[in-house]
C-alpha atoms as a printed R data frame, in Angstrom:
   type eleno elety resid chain resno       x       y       z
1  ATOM     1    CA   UNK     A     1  95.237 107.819  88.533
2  ATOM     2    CA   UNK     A     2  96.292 106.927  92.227
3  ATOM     3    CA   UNK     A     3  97.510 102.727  91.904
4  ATOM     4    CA   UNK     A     4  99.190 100.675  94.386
5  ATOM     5    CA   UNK     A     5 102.064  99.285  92.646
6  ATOM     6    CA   UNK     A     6 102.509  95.706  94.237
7  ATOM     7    CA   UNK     A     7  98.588  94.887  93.808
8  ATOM     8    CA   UNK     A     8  97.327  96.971  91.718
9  ATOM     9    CA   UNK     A     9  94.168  98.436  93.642
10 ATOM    10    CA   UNK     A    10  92.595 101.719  91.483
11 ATOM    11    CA   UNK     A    11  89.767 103.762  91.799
12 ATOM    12    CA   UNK     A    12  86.386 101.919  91.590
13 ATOM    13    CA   UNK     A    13  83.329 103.807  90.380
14 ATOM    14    CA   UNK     A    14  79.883 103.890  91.477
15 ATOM    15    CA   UNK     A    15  76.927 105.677  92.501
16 ATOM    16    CA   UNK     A    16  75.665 108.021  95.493
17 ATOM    17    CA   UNK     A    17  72.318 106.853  96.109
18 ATOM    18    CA   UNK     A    18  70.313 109.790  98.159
19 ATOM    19    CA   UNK     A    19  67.517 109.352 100.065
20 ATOM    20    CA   UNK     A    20  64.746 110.496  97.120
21 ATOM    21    CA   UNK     A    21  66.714 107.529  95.159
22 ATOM    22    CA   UNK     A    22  68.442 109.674  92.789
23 ATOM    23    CA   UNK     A    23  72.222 108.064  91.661
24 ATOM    24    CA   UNK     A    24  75.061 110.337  90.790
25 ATOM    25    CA   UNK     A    25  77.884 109.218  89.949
26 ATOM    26    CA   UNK     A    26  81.000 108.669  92.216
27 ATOM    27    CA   UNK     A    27  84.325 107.134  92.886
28 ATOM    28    CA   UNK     A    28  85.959 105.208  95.363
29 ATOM    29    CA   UNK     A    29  89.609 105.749  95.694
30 ATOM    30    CA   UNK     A    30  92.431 103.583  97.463
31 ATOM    31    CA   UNK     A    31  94.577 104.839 100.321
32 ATOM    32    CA   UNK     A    32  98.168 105.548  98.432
33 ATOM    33    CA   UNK     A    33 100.797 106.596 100.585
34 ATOM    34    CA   UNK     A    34 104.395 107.211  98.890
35 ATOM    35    CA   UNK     A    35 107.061 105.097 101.070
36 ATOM    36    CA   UNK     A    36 110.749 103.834 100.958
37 ATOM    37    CA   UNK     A    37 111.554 100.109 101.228
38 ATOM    38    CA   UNK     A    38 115.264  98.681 101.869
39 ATOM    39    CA   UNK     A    39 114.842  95.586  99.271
40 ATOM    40    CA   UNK     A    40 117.248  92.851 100.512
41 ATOM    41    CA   UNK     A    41 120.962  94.092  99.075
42 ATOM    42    CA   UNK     A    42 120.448  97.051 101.376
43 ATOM    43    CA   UNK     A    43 119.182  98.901  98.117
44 ATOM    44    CA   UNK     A    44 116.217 101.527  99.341
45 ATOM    45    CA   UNK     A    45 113.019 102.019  96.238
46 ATOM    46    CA   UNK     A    46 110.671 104.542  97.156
47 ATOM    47    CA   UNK     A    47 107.392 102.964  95.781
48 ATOM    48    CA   UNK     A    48 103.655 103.679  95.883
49 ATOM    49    CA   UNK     A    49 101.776 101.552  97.838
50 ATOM    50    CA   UNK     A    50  97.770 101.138  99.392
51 ATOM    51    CA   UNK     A    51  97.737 101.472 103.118
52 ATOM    52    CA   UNK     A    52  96.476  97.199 103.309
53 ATOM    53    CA   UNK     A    53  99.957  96.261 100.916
54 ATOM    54    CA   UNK     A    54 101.942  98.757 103.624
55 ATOM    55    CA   UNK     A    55 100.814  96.681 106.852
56 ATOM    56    CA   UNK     A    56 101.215  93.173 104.851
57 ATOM    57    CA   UNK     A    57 105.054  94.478 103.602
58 ATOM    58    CA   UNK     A    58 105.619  95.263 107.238
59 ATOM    59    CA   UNK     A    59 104.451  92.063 108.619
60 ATOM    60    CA   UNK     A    60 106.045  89.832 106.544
61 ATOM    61    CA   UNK     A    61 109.499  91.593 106.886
């Protein structure tokens, strides 16, 4: 399964509810995008990370 790995965000699981009320079963999954950091000894990590960890990484840097 997809999981961000700096916070840990997986797939959640639900239901579809339809209009005549009936509930299927369904899953929500996070936005995982596969990206390279440069951790501070100039050493690049290509990591797995949700789209929300992505913008906070490339705030804080």
């Amino acid at each position: 399964m997809a999981t961000c790995q700096l916070c840990g965000k997986k797939p959640t699981f639900g239901n579809n509810v339809s209009f005549s009320k009936r509930h299927t079963r369904r899953m929500w999954r996070p936005n995982i995008q596969k990206t390279t950091l440069t951790l501070d000894g100039g050493v690049s990590v290509q990591v797995k990370l949700c789209t929300q960890c992505l913008r906070t990484v490339s705030k804080t840097r």
